[in-house]
Short mmCIF file of C-alpha atoms and ligand atoms in Angstrom, two decimals:
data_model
loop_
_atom_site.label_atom_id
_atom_site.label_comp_id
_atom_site.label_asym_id
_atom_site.label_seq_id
_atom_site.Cartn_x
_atom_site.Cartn_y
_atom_site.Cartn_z
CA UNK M 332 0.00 0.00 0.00
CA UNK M 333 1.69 2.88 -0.88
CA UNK M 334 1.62 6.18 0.98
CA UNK M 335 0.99 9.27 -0.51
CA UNK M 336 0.65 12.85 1.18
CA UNK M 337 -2.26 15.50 -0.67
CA UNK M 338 -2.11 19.12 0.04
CA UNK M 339 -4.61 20.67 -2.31
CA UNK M 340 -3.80 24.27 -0.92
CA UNK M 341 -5.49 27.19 -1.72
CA UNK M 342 -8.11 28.84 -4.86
CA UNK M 343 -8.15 26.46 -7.82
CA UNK M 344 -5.58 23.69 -6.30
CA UNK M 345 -8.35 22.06 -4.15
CA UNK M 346 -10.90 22.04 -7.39
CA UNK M 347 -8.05 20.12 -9.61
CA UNK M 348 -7.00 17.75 -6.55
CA UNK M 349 -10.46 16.51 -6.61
CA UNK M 350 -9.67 15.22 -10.10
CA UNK M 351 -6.41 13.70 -9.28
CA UNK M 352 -8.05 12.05 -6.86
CA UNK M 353 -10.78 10.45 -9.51
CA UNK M 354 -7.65 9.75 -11.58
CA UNK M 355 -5.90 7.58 -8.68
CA UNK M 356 -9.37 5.65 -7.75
CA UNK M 357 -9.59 4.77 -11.27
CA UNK M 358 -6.08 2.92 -11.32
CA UNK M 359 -6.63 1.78 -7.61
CA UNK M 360 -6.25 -1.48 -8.85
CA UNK M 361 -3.15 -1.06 -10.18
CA UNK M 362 -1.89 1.01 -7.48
CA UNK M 363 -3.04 0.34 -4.25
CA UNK M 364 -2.72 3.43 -2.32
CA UNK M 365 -3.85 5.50 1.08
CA UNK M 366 -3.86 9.29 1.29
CA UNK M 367 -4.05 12.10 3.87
CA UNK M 368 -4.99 15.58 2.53
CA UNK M 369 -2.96 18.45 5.17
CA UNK M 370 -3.71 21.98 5.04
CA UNK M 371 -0.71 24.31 3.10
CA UNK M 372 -0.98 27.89 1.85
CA UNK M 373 -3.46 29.99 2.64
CA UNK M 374 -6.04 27.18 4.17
CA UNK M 375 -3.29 26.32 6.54
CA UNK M 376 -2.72 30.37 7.61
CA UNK M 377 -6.71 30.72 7.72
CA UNK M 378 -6.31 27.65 10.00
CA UNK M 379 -2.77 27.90 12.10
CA UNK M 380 -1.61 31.28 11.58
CA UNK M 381 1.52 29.28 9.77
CA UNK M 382 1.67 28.21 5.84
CA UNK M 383 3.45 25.44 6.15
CA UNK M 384 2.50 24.08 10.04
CA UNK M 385 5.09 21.59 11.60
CA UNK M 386 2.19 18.50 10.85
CA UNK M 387 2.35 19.32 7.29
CA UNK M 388 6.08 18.84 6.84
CA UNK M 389 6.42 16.08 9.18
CA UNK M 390 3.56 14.03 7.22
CA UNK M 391 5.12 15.35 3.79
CA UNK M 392 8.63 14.18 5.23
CA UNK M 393 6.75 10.93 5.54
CA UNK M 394 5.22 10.59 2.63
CA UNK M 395 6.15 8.21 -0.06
CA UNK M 396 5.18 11.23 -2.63
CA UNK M 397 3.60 14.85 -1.84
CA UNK M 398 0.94 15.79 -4.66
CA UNK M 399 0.80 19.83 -4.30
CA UNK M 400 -2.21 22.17 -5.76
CA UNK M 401 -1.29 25.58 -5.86
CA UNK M 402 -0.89 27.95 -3.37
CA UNK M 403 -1.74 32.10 -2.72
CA UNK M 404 -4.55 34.57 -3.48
CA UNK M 405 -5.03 38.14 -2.81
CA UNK M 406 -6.44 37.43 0.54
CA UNK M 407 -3.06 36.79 1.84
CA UNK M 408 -1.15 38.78 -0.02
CA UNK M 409 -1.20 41.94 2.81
CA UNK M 410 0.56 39.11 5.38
CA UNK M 411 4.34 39.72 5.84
CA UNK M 412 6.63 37.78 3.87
CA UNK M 413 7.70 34.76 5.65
CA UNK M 414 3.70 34.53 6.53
CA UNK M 415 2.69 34.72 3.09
CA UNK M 416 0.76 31.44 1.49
CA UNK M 417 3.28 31.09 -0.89
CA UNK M 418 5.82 30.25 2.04
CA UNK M 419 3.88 26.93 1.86
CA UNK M 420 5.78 26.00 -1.90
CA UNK M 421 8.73 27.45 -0.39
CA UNK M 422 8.60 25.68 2.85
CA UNK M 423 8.31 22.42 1.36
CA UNK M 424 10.75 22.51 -1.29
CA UNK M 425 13.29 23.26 1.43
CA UNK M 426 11.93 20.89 3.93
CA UNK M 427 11.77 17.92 1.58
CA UNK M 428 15.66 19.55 0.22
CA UNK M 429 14.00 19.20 -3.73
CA UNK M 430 16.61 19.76 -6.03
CA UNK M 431 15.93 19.10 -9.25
CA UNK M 432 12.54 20.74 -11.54
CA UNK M 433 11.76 18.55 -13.78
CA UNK M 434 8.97 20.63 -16.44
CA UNK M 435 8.13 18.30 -19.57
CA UNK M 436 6.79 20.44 -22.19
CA UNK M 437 4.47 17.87 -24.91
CA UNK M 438 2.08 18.98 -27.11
CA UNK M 439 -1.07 17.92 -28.04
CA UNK M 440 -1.71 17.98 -31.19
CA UNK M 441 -5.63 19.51 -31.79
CA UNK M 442 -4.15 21.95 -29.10
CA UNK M 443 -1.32 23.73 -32.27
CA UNK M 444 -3.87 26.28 -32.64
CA UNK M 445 -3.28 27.79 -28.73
CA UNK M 446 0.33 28.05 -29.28
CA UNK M 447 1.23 31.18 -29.65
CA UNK M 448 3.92 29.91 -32.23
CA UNK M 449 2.80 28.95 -35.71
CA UNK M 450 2.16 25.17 -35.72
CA UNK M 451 5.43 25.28 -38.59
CA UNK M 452 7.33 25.92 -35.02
CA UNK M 453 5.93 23.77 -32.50
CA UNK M 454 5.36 20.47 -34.65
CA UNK M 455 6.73 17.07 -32.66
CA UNK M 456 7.88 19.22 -29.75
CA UNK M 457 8.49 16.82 -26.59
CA UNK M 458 10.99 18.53 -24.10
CA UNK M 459 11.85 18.31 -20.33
CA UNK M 460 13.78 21.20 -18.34
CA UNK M 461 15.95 19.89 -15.76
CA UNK M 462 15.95 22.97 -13.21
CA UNK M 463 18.61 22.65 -10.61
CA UNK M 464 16.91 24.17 -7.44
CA UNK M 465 19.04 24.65 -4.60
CA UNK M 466 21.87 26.90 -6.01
CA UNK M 467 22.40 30.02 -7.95
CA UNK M 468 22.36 34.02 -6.95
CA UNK M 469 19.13 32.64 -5.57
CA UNK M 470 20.76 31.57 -2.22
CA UNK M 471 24.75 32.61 -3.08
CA UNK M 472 26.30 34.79 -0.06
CA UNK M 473 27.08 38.10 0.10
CA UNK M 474 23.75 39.32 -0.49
CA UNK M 475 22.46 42.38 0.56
CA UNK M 476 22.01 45.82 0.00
CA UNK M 477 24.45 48.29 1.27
CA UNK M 478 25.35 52.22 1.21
CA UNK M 479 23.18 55.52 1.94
CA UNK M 480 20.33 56.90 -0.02
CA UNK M 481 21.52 58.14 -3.28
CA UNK M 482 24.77 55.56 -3.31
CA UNK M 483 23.16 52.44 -2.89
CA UNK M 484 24.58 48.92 -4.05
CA UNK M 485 22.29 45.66 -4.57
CA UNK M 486 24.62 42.57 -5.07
CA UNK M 487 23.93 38.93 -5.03
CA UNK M 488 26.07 35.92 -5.39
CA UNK M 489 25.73 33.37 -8.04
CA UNK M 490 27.47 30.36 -6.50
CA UNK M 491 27.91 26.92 -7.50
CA UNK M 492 29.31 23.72 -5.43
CA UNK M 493 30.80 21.04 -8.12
CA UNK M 494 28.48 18.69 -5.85
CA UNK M 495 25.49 20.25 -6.70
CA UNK M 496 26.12 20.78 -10.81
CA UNK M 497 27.21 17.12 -10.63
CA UNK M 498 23.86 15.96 -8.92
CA UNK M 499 21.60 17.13 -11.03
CA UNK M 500 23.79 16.52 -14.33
CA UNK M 501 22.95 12.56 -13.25
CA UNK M 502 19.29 13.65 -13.09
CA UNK M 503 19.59 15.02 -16.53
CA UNK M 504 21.63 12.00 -17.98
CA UNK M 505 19.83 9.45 -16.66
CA UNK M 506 16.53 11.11 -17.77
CA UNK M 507 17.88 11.64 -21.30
CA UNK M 508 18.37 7.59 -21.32
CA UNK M 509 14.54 7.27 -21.10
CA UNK M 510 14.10 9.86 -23.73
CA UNK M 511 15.94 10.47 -26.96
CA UNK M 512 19.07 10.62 -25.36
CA UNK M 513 19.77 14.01 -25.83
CA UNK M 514 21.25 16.71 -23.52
CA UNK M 515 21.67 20.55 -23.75
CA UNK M 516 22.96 21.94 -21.18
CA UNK M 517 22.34 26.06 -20.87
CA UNK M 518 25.23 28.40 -19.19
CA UNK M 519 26.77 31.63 -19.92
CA UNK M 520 30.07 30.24 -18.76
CA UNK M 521 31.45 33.23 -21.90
CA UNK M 522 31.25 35.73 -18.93
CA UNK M 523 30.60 33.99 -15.54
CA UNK M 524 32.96 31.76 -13.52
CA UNK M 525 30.61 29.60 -11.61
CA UNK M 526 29.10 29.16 -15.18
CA UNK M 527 32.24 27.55 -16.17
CA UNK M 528 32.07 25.28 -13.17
CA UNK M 529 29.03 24.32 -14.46
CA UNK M 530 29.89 23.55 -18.23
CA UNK M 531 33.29 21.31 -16.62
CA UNK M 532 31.45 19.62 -14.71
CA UNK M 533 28.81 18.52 -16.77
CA UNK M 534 31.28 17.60 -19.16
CA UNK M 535 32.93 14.99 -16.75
CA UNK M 536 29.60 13.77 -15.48
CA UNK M 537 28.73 13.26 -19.24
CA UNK M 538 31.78 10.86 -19.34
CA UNK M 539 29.70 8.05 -17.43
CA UNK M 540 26.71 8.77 -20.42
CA UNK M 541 28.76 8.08 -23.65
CA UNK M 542 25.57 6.93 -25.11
CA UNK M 543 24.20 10.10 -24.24
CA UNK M 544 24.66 13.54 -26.88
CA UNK M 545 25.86 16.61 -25.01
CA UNK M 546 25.90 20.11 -26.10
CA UNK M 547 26.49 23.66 -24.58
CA UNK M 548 24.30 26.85 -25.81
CA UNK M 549 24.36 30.09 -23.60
CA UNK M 550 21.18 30.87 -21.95
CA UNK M 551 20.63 34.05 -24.40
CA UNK M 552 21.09 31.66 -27.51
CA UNK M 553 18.91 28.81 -25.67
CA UNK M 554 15.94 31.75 -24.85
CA UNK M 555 15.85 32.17 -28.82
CA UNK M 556 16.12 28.88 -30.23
CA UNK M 557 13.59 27.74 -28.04
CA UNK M 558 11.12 29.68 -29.96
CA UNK M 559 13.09 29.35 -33.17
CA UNK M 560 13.54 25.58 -33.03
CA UNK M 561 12.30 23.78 -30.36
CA UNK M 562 11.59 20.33 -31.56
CA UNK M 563 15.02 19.86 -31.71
CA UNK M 564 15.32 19.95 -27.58
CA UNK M 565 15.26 16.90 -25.84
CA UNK M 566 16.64 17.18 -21.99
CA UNK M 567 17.30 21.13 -21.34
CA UNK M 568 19.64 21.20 -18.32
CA UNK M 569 19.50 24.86 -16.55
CA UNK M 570 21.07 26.15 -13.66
CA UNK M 571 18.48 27.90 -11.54
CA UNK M 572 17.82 31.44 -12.51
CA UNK M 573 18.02 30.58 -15.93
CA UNK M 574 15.66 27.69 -15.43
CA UNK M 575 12.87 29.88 -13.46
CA UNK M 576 13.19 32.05 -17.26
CA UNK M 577 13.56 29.76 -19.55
CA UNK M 578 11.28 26.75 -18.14
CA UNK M 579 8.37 29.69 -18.08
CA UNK M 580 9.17 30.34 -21.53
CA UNK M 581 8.93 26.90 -22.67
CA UNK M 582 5.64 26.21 -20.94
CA UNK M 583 4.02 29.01 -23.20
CA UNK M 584 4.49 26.49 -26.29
CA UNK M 585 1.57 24.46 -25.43
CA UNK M 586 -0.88 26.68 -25.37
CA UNK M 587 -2.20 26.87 -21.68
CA UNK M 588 -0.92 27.07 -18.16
CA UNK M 589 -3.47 24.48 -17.36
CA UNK M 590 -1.62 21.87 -19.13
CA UNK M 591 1.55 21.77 -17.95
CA UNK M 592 3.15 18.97 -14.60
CA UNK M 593 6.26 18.92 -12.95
CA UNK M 594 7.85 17.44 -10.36
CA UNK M 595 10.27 18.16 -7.77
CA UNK M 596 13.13 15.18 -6.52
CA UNK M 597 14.77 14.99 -3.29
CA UNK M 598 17.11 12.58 -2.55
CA UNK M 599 14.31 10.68 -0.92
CA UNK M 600 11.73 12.89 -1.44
CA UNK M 601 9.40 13.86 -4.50
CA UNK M 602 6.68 16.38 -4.85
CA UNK M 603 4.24 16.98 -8.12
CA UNK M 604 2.08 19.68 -8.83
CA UNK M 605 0.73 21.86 -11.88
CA UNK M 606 3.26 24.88 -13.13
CA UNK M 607 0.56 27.13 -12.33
CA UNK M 608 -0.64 29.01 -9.83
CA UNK M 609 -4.26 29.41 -7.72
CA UNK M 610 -5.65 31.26 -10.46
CA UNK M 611 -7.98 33.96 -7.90
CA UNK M 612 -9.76 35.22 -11.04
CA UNK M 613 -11.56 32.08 -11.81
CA UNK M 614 -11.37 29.94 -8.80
CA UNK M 615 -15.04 28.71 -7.05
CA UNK M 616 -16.15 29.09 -10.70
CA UNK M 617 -15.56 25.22 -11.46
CA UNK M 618 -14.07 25.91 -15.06
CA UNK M 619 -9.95 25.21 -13.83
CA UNK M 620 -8.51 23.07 -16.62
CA UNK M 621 -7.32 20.06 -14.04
CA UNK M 622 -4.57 18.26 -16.92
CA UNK M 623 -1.63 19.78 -15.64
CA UNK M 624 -2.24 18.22 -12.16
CA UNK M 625 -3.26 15.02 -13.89
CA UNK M 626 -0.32 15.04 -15.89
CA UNK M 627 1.20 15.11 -12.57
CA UNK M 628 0.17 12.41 -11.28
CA UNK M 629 0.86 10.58 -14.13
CA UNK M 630 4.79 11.86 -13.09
CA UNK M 631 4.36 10.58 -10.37
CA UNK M 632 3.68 7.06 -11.12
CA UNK M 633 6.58 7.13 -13.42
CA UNK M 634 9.58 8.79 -11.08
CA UNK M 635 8.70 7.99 -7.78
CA UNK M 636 7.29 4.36 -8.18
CA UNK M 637 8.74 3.41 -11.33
CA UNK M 638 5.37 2.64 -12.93
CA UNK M 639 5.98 4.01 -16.58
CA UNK M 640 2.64 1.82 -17.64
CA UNK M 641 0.41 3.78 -15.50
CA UNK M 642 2.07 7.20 -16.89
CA UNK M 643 1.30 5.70 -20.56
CA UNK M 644 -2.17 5.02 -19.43
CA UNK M 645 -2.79 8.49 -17.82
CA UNK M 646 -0.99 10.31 -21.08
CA UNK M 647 -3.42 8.19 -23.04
CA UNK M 648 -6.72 8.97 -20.79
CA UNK M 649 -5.64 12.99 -21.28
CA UNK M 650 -4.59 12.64 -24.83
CA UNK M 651 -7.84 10.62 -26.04
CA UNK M 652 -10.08 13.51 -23.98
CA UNK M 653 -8.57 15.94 -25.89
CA UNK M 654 -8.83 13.95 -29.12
CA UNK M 655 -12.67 13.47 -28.76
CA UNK M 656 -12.98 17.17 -28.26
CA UNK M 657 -13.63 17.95 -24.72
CA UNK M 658 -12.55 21.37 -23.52
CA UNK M 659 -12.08 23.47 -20.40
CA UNK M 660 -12.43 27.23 -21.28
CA UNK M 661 -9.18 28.35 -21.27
CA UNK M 662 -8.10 25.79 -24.01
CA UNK M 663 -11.64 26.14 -26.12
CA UNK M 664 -11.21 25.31 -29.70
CA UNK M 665 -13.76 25.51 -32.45
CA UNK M 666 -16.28 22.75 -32.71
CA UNK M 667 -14.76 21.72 -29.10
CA UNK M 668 -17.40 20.49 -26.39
CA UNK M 669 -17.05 23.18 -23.45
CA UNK M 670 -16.76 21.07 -20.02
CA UNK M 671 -16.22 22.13 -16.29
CA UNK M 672 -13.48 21.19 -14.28
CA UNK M 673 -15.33 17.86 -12.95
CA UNK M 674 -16.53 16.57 -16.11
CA UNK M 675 -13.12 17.14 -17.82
CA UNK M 676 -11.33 14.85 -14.78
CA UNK M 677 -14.29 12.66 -15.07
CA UNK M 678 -14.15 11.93 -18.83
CA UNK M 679 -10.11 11.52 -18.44
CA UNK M 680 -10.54 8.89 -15.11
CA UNK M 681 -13.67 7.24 -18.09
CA UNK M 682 -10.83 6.19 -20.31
CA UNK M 683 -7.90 4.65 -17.64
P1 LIG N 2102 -1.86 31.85 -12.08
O1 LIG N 2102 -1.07 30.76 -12.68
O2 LIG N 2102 -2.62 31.52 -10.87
O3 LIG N 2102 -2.88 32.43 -13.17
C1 LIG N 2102 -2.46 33.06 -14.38
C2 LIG N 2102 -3.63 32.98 -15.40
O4 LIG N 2102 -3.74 31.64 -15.88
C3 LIG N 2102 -4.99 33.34 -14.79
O5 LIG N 2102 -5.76 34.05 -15.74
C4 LIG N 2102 -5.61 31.99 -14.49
O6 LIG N 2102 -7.02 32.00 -14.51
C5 LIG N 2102 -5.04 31.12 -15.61
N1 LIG N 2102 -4.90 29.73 -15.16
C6 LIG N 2102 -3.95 29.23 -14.32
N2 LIG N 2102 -4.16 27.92 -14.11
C7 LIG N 2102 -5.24 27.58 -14.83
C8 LIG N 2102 -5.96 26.35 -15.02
N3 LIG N 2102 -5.60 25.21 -14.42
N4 LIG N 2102 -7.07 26.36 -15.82
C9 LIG N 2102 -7.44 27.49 -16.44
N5 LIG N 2102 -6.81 28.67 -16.31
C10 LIG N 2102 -5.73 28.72 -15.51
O7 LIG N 2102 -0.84 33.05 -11.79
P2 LIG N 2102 -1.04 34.41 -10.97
O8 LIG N 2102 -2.41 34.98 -11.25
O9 LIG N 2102 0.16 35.21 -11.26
O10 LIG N 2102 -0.97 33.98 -9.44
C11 LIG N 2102 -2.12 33.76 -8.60
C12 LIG N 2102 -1.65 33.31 -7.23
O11 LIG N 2102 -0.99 32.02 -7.33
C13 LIG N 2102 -0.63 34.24 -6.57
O12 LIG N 2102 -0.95 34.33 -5.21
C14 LIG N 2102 0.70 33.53 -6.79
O13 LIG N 2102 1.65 33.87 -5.81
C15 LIG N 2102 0.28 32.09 -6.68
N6 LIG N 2102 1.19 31.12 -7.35
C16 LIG N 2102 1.34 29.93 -6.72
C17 LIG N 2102 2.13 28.96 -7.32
C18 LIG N 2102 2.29 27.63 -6.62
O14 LIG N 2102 1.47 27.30 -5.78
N7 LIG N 2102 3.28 26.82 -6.95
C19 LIG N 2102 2.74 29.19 -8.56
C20 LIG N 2102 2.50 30.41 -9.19
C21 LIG N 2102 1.72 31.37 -8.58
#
């Protein structure tokens, strides 16, 4: 029986966790499983005072996988930072030490006409971006702002431990093996040191993946051709400011934020959850399009339990929806049939 942790959060994440939820029940079977559902966000500072309360982690820290909603929404947004909902995602990541983003970017193919890319650009794209998550000017020291009014300095520190590039260079190897064995990894080692850390030591991790094809682009290069030729991207390997950037980017290919998983790996730990966020303008209104989170579990199955069948069959359940025509609103097509956030996870779970 396998033990998984739910924390459907806050706005739209608890509408699209109820679909997960159908999605699991209807592979049961398969995967026999038991679930707790902990407050996280906003519902836990409505509840605790605290976005991310002590019970939370230590059942998360438990858990054989966390499946996340989304967290935040304007009625928390007045709350200092370290109180804000968003603390939850923040919180968890650090508690569960997640280092590596894994965002796969596939399209569907009655979906071209949401790209904002003309379908000539977008045909037989299937990428991942392997986001490391720990390092980077996003937690480098010195940091800080210093001087008077008038002759002020801002500085952060973009720092890299050989450890930590050669971590999640195995993620992005080994990942590549599953795929089409192909791995670009994105610096700008022309004009940054710790950059050329980071292209060396991929290099020499590389040397235990000789069936695996390397290459090197600088992150302004990588930021065009991913709109110039991104079919051609297999495994994108990032650092982690360039990944926040470029892994956004990406996710505009397919059309809608409601469509896109990822995942976050530990060492022991995984968490999955949609790329987007709690969506305050629609949620309550039952219209949330719930495949990214399905696509997450479906990530799920396949990284943290080793179940690529039950991946296939979720893939399959989202891609034959789509195929027959059902639609949420935000990825409405013409001739499409227009269904709410239940019915969409309810036709998906129909055809597990
Ligand atoms: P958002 O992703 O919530 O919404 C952006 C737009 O996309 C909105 O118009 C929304 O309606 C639409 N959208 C998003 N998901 C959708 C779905 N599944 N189906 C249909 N439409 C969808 O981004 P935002 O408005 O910038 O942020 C709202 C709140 O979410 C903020 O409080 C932000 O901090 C938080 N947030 C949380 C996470 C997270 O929990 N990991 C991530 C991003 C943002």
């Amino acid at each position: 029986m396998h033990k998984l942790l739910l924390l459907p959060g806050d706005g739209i994440g608890t509408e699209i966790m109820a679909e997960a939820v159908k999605v699991l029940d209807a592979l049961r079977q398969d995967f026999p499983f038991e679930c707790e559902t902990e407050l996280v966000g906003g519902a836990a500072i409505d509840a605790c005072g605290l976005p991310f309360p002590d019970k939370t982690r230590d059942k998360a820290l438990a858990a054989e996988a966390v499946l996340f909603g989304t967290v935040g929404g304007p009625k928390w947004d007045h709350m200092p930072t370290e109180k804000r909902a968003e603390m939850g995602i923040l919180g968890i990541r650090k508690a569960m030490q997640l280092y590596a983003n894994l965002r796969p970017i596939d399209l569907f193919p009655e979906l071209e006409s949401l790209s904002p890319l003309k379908a000539e650009f977008i045909k037989g794209v299937s990428l991942i971006v392997v986001r490391e998550l720990t390092g980077d000017v996003y937690f480098g020291r010195p940091r800080g702002v210093t001087g008077e009014n008038g002759n002020r300095e801002g500085f952060n520190t973009m720092r890299y431990h050989e450890d930590e590039i050669k971590r999640i260079a195995h993620t992005a190897f080994k990942l590549a093996r599953e795929r089409r064995k192909k791995v670009c990894s994105i610096d700008k080692s022309n004009v940054l040191e710790a950059m050329g850390l980071w292209k060396a030591v991929v290099s020499e991790v590389h040397a235990g993946y000789p069936d695996v094809e390397l290459s090197h682009m600088y992150v302004d290069n990588a930021s065009m051709q991913l709109i110039r030729r991104a079919a051609d991207f297999d495994v994108v390997l990032t650092p982690n400011m360039f990944g926040d950037i470029l892994s956004d980017e990406a996710s505009v290919l397919a059309g809608s934020l409601g469509l896109s998983p990822s995942a976050s790996l530990g060492e022991n730990n995984a968490l999955y959850e949609p790329i987007h966020g709690s969506a305050p303008d629609i949620a309550g209104k039952g219209i949330a399009n719930p495949v990214g989170m399905i696509l997450s579990v479906a990530m799920m199955y396949e990284l943290s339990f080793g179940r690529k069948d039950l991946a296939q069959r979720v893939r399959e359940g989202v891609a034959k929806t789509l195929a027959e025509g059902y639609r949420t609103a935000d990825i409405m097509t013409p001739g499409g049939k227009k269904v709410n956030t239940s019915e969409m996870g309810s036709q998906i779970a129909s055809r597990l």
